[in-house]
XYZ file of C-alpha atoms in Angstrom:
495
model
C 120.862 94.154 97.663
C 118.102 93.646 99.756
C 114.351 94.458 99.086
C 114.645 95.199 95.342
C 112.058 93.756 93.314
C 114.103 91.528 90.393
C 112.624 92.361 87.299
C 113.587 95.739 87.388
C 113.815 97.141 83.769
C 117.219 98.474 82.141
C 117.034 102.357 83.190
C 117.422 101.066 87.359
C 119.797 98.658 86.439
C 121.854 100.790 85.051
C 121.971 103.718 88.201
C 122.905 99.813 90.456
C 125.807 99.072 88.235
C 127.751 102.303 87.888
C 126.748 102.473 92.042
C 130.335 102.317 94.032
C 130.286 99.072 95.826
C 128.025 98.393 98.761
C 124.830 97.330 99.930
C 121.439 98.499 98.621
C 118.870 98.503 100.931
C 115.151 99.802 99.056
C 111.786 99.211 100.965
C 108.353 101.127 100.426
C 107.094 103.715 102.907
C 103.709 104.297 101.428
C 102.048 102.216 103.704
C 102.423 105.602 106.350
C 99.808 107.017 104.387
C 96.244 105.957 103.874
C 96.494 107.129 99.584
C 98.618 103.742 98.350
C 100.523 105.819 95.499
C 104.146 104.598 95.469
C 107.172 105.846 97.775
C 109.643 104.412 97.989
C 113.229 104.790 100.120
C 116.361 103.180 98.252
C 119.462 103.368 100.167
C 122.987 102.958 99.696
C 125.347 101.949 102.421
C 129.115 102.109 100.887
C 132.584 100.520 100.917
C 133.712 103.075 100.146
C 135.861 105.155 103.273
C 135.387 108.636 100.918
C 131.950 108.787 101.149
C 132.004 108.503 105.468
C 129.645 111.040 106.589
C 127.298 110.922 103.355
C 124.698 108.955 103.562
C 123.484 108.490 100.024
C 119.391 107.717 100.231
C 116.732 108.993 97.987
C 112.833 109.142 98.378
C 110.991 108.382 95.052
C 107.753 108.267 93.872
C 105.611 107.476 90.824
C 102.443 105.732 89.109
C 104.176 102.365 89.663
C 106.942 100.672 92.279
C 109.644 100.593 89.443
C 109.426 104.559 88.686
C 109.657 104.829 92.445
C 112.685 103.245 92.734
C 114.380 104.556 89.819
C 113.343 107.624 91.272
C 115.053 106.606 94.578
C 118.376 105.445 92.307
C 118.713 109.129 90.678
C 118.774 110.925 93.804
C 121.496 108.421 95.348
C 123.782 109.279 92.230
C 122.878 112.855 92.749
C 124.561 112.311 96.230
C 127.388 109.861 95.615
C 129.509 111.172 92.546
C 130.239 115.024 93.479
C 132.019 113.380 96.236
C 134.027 110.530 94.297
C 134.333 112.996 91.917
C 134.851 117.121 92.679
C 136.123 116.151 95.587
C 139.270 114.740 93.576
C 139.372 117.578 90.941
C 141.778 120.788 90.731
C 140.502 123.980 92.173
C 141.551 127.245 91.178
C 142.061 129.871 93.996
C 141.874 133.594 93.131
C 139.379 136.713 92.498
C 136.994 137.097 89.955
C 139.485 140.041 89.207
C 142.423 138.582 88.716
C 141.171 135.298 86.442
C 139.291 137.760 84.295
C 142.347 139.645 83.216
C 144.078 136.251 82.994
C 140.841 133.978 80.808
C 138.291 137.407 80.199
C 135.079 137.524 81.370
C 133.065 134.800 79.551
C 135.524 132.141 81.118
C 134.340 133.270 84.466
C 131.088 133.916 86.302
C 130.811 137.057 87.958
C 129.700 136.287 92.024
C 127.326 139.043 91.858
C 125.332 137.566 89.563
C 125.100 134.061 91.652
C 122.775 135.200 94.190
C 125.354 135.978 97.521
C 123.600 136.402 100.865
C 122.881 139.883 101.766
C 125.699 141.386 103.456
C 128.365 139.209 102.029
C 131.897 140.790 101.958
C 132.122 138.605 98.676
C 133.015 140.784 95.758
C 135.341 140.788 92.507
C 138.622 141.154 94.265
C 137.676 138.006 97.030
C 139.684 134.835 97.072
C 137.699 131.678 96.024
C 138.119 128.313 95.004
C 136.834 127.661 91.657
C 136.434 124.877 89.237
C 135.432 124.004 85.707
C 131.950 123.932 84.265
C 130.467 123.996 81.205
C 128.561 126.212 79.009
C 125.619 124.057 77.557
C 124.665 126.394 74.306
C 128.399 125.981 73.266
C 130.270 123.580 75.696
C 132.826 126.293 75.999
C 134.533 126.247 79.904
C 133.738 128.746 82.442
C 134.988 128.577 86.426
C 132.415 128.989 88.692
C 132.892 128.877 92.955
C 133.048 125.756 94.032
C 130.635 126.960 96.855
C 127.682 126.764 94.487
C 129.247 123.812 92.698
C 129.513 121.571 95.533
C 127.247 118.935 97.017
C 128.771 118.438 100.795
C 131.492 120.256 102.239
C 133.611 116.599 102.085
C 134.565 118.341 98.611
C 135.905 121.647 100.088
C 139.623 122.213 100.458
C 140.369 121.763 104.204
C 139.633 125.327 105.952
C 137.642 126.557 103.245
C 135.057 128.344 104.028
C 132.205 128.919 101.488
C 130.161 132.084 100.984
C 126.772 130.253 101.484
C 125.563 127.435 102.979
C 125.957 124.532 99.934
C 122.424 123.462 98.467
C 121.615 120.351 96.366
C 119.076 123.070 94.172
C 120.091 121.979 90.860
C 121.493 118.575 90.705
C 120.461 116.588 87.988
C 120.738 112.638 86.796
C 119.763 110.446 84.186
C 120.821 108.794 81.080
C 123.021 111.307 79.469
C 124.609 114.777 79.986
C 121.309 116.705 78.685
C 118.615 114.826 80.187
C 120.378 115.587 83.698
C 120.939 119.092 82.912
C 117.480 118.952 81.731
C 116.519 117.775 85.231
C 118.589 120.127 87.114
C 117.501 123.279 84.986
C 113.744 122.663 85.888
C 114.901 122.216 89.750
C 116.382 125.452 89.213
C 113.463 127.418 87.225
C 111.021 125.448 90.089
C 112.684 127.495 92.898
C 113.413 130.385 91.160
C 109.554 130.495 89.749
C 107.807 129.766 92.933
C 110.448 131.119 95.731
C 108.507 134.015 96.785
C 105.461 133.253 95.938
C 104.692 130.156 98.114
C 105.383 128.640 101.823
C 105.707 131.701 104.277
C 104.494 133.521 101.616
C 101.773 131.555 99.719
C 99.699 133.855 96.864
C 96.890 131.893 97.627
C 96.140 130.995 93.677
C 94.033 128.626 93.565
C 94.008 126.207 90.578
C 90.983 125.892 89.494
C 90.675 122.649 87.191
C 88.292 123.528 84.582
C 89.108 121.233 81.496
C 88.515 117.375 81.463
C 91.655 115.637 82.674
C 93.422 112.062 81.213
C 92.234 109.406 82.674
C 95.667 109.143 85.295
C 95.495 112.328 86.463
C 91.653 111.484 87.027
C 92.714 108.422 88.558
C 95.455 110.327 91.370
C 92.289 113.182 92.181
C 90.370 109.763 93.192
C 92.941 108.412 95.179
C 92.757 112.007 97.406
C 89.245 111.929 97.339
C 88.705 108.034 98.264
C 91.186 108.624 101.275
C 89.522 111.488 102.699
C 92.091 114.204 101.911
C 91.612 117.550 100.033
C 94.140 118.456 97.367
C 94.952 121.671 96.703
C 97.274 122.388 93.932
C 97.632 125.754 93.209
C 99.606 128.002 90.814
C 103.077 129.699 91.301
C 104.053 131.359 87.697
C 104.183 130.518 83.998
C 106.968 132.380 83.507
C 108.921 131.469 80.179
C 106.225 129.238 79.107
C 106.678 126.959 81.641
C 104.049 126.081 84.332
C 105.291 126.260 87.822
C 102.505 124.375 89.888
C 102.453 123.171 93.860
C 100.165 121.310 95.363
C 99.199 121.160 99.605
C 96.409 119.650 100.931
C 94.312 118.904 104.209
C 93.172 116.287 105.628
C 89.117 116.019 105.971
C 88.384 112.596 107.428
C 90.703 112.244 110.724
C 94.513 112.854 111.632
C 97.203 111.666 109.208
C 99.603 109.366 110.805
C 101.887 111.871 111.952
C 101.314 115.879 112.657
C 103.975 116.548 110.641
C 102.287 115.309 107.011
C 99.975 118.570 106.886
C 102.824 120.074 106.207
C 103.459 118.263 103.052
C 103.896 120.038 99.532
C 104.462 118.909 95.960
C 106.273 121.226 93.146
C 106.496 120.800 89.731
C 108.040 122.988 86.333
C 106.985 121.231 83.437
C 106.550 122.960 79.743
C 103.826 120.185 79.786
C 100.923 121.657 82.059
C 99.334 118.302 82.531
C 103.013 116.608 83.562
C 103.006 119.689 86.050
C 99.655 119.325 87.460
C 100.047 115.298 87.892
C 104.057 115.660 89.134
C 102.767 118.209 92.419
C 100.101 115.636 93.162
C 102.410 112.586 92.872
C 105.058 114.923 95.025
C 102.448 115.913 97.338
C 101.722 112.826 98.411
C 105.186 111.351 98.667
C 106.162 114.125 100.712
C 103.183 112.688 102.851
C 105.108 109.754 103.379
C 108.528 110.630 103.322
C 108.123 113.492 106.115
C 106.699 111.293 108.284
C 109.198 108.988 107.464
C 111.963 111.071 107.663
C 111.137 113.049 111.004
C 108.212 110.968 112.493
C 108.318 109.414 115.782
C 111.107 106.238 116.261
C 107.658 103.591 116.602
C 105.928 105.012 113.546
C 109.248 104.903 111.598
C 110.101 101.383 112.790
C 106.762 100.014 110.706
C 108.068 100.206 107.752
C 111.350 100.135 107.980
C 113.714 97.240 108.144
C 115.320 96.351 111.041
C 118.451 98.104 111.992
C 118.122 100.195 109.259
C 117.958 103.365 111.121
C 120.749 102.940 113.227
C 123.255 102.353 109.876
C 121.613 105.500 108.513
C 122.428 107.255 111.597
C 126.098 105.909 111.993
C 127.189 107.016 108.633
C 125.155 110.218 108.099
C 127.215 113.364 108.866
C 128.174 115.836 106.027
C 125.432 115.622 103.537
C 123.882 119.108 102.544
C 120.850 119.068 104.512
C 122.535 118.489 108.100
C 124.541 121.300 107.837
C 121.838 123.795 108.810
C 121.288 124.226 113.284
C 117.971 126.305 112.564
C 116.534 123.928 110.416
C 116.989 121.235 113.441
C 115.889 123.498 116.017
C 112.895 124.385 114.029
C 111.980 121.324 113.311
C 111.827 119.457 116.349
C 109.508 122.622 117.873
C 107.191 121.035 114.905
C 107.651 117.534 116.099
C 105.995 118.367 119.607
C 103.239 120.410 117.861
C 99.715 118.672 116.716
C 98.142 118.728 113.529
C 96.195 121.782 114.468
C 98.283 123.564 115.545
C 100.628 123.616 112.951
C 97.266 123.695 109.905
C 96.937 126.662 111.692
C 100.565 127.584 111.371
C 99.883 127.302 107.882
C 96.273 128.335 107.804
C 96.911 132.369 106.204
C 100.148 131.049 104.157
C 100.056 127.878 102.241
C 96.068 126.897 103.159
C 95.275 129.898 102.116
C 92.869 130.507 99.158
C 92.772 134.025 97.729
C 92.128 134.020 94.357
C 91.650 131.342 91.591
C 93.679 131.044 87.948
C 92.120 128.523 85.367
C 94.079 125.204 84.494
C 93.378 125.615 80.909
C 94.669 128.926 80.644
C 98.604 127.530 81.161
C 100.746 127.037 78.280
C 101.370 123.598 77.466
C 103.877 121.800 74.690
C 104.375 118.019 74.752
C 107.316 116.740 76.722
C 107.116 113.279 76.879
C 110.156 112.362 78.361
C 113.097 114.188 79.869
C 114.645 114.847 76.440
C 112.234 116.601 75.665
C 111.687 118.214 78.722
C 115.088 119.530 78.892
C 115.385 120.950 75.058
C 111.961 122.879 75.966
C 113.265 124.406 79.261
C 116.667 125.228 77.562
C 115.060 126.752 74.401
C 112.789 128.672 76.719
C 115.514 130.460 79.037
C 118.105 130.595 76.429
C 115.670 133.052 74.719
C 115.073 135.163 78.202
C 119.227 135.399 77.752
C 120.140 132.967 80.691
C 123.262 131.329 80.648
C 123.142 127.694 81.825
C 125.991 126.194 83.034
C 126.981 122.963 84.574
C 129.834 120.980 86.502
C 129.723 117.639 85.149
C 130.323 115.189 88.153
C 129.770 111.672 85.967
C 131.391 108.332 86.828
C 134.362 108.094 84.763
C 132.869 105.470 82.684
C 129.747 107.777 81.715
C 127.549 104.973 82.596
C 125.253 107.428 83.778
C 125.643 111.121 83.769
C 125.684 113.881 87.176
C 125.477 117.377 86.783
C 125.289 120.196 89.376
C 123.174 123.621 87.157
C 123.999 126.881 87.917
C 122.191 129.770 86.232
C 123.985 133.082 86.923
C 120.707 135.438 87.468
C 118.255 132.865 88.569
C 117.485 132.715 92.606
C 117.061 130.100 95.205
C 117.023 130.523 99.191
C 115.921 134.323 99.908
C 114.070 133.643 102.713
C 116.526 131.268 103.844
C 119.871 132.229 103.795
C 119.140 135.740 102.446
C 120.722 134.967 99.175
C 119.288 137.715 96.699
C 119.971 139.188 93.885
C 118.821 141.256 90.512
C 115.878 139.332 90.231
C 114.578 138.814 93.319
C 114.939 142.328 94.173
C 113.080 143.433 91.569
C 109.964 141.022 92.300
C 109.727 142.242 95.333
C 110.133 145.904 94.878
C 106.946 144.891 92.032
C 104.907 143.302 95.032
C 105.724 146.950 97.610
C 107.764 143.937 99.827
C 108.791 145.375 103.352
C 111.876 143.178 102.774
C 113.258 145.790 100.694
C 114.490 148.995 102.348
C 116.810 152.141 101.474
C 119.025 154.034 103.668
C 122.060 152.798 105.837
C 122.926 149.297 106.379
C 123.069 148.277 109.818
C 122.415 144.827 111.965
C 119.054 143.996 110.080
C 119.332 145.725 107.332
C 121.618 143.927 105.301
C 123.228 145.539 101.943
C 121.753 143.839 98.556
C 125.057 142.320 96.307
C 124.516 143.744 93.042
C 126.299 144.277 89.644
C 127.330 148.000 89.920
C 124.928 148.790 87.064
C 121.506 147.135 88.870
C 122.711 148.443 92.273
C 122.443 151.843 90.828
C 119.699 151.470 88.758
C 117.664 150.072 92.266
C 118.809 152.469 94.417
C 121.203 150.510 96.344
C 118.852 148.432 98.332
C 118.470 147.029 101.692
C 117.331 143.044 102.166
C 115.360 143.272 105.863
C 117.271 140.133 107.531
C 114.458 140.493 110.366
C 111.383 141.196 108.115
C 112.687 137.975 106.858
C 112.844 136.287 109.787
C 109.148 137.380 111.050
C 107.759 136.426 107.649
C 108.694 132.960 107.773
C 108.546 132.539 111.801
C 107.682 129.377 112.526
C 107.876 127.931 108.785
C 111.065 127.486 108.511
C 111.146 123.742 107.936
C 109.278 124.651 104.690
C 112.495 125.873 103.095
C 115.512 123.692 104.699
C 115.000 120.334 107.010
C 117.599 118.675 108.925
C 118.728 115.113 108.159
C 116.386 112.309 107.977
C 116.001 110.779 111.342
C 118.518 113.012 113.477
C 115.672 114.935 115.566
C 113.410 111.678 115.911
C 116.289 109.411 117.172
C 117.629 112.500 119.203
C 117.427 111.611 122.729
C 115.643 108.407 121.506
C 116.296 104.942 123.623
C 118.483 102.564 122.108
């Protein structure tokens, strides 16, 4: 290992042992940002030959170096077991048809309630490849696609080809099986809360902060002011009981380091509204960092990383999640040659805007004081709504910690992304008069909404408006997917 502090406490040493062999690189990136809260980038290079082409990194952040980093750890197992481990495990390949007459319907989850694109030939009678999760109100086994199960497409069967682009929405780590679900399920209700409401298409909902604060969220409000920039965190939904905050923010005392940090956003879905508030700060500002880290120019990058370190990231990066997208590069290096105006203008009637204001004391709020208790509150809370959470456990063998991947039949990520829509999101925006949603014919743009037969009737078999999509988000897409770290700065790069 190199760069990791040595009195680390027991919960990081724990994510470094049960780590497949190889070398640990972890350095801090704050210093690319004038606020001094901690970011850290942990890194680990492997022996291992089944993990060429992931690259498994993390960005964390915290109060303190050591949350940072343990931060950092969790996302690296996040990346590292699907592959050593779903990679390896049976599929099953059939219809939703065919394995429902064979296990009934329970056993199975029904594709149109997962959210498929708009326009997806996917139905009940479509071979898949499936594999085993895990009902968490009763542990009983139910096969969902491994297209929303999997991590990279290194655990795909050779030549398969998945329905949607795979997504890392919902992975979880930690301790134990329910404190990762935990973390997953609030990934999942963070996206699903705040998914049309923010980015390309930003409410504008002010939060306005109107009850005295603890003395460390006081304490992160004085690092913003202090350093000359303006938080904004503003509110997305408290659906379920849950707050659902974000937080952007704009610089008022010169240029950040690099155009592309006024783009930065935190997110947070916390039953604790105070947890919320200070985790999209905390975000907020690590996403500071970490974008300019992670798509800055080579010189700025090389400040605070260590040497070589760039050019091993590069050499064994290739199939993680995030590189898989061409739009998302494209788009984002048109916002590496832009200035910070022009893209705070980009932004300026979208996620600077300010529209109308909701009071911070008027959130619910129940004590969660650690991710136990975080994940029994957000379980209890969409258990009652009548979700169904499920999980693919992806653990080391030797449960030293625990991996899950969550998938929620009838919650929503990645509308305005990949089009992926269903019941729910339909319905929100049929509530808000969206021009996304049309009636008539399908045709080129006009893509047909994948519904249970029930909902599609009961909607009037709507359209999703691929191109109203498109025009929405313009040139925002980075918001919603970014290419690998480093791969459009060291593009075209000198040696």
């Amino acid at each position: 290992m190199t760069g990791m502090p040595a009195d680390l406490g027991p919960a990081a040493q724990r994510y470094l042992a049960a780590f497949p062999k190889g070398d640990v690189v972890a350095f801090p990136i704050h210093a690319l940002d004038r606020l001094g809260l901690p970011v850290w980038v942990v890194a680990l290079f492997p022996d291992d030959p089944a993990l060429s082409g992931i690259m498994p990194y993390g960005v964390g952040y915290g109060a303190t170096d050591e949350a940072a980093i343990l931060g950092g750890l969790g996302e690296i197992a996040e990346m590292v077991w699907p592959t050593l481990t779903l990679a390896r495990r049976a599929k099953t390949r059939g219809s939703y048809a065919d394995l429902v007459r064979t296990l009934g319907s329970r056993a199975v989850a029904d594709p149109l309630t997962l959210g498929l694109p708009a326009g997806s030939p996917v139905d009940w009678d479509s071979e898949l490849d499936w594999v085993e999760a895990k009902r968490w109100a009763d542990g009983s086994t139910v096969l969902v696609p491994i297209d929303l199960a999997a991590y990279s497409s290194k655990e795909l069967a050779p030549g398969y080809v998945p329905f949607t682009t795979i997504i890392s929405n919902g992975m979880g780590a930690g301790p134990d099986l329910d404190w990762a679900i935990g973390h997953g399920l609030c990934e999942i209700l963070q996206r699903d809360g705040n998914g049309l409401l923010f980015r390309a298409l930003d409410q504008g909902v002010m939060l306005d902060l109107d009850e005295p604060l603890p003395p460390a969220t006081q304490a992160i409000l004085a690092r913003f002011d202090a350093a000359g920039i303006r938080a904004m965190p503003k509110f997305a939904t408290d659906q379920y009981g849950l707050p659902n905050l974000y937080c952007v923010g704009v610089d008022t005392r010169g240029e950040p380091a690099a155009p592309i940090m006024v783009t930065a956003c935190g997110e947070a879905c916390h039953p604790d509204r105070t947890a919320a508030l200070d985790k999209c700060l905390t975000e907020y500002a690590a996403s500071r960092a970490r974008k300019a880290f992670a798509h800055g120019p080579r010189a700025l990058v090389e400040t605070v990383a260590p040497d070589g370190y760039v050019r091993r990231f590069m050499a064994q990066a290739g199939g993680a999640a995030k590189s898989s997208d061409p739009r998302a590069f494209t788009a984002m290096q048109e916002w590496t040659r832009q200035d910070g105006a022009t893209l705070r203008d980009w932004l300026g009637d979208s996620v600077l805007s300010e529209r109308s204001r909701h009071t911070f004391s008027a959130l619910p709020s129940a004590p969660a004081p650690d991710g136990h208790a975080r994940a029994a509150a957000a379980r209890a809370a969409v258990e009652a709504a009548g979700f169904d959470v499920l999980y693919v456990d992806m653990s080391p063998d030797d449960r030293a910690v625990s991996v899950v991947k969550v998938i929620v039949p009838g919650m929503e990520v990645e509308t305005m992304s990949y089009y992926r829509i269903g019941t729910r999101n339909t319905e929100k925006l049929l509530a808000m008069d969206s021009p996304l949603i049309q009636f008539g014919e399908a045709g080129a743009a006009l893509q047909r909404i994948r519904l249970p037969a029930a909902d599609a009737e009961r909607l009037g078999h709507p359209l999703f408006d691929t191109e109203a999509a498109d025009r929405l988000v313009g040139p925002l897409y980075p918001l919603y997917r970014e290419p690998e770290a480093h791969h459009v700065g060291w593009r075209g790069a000198p040696a």
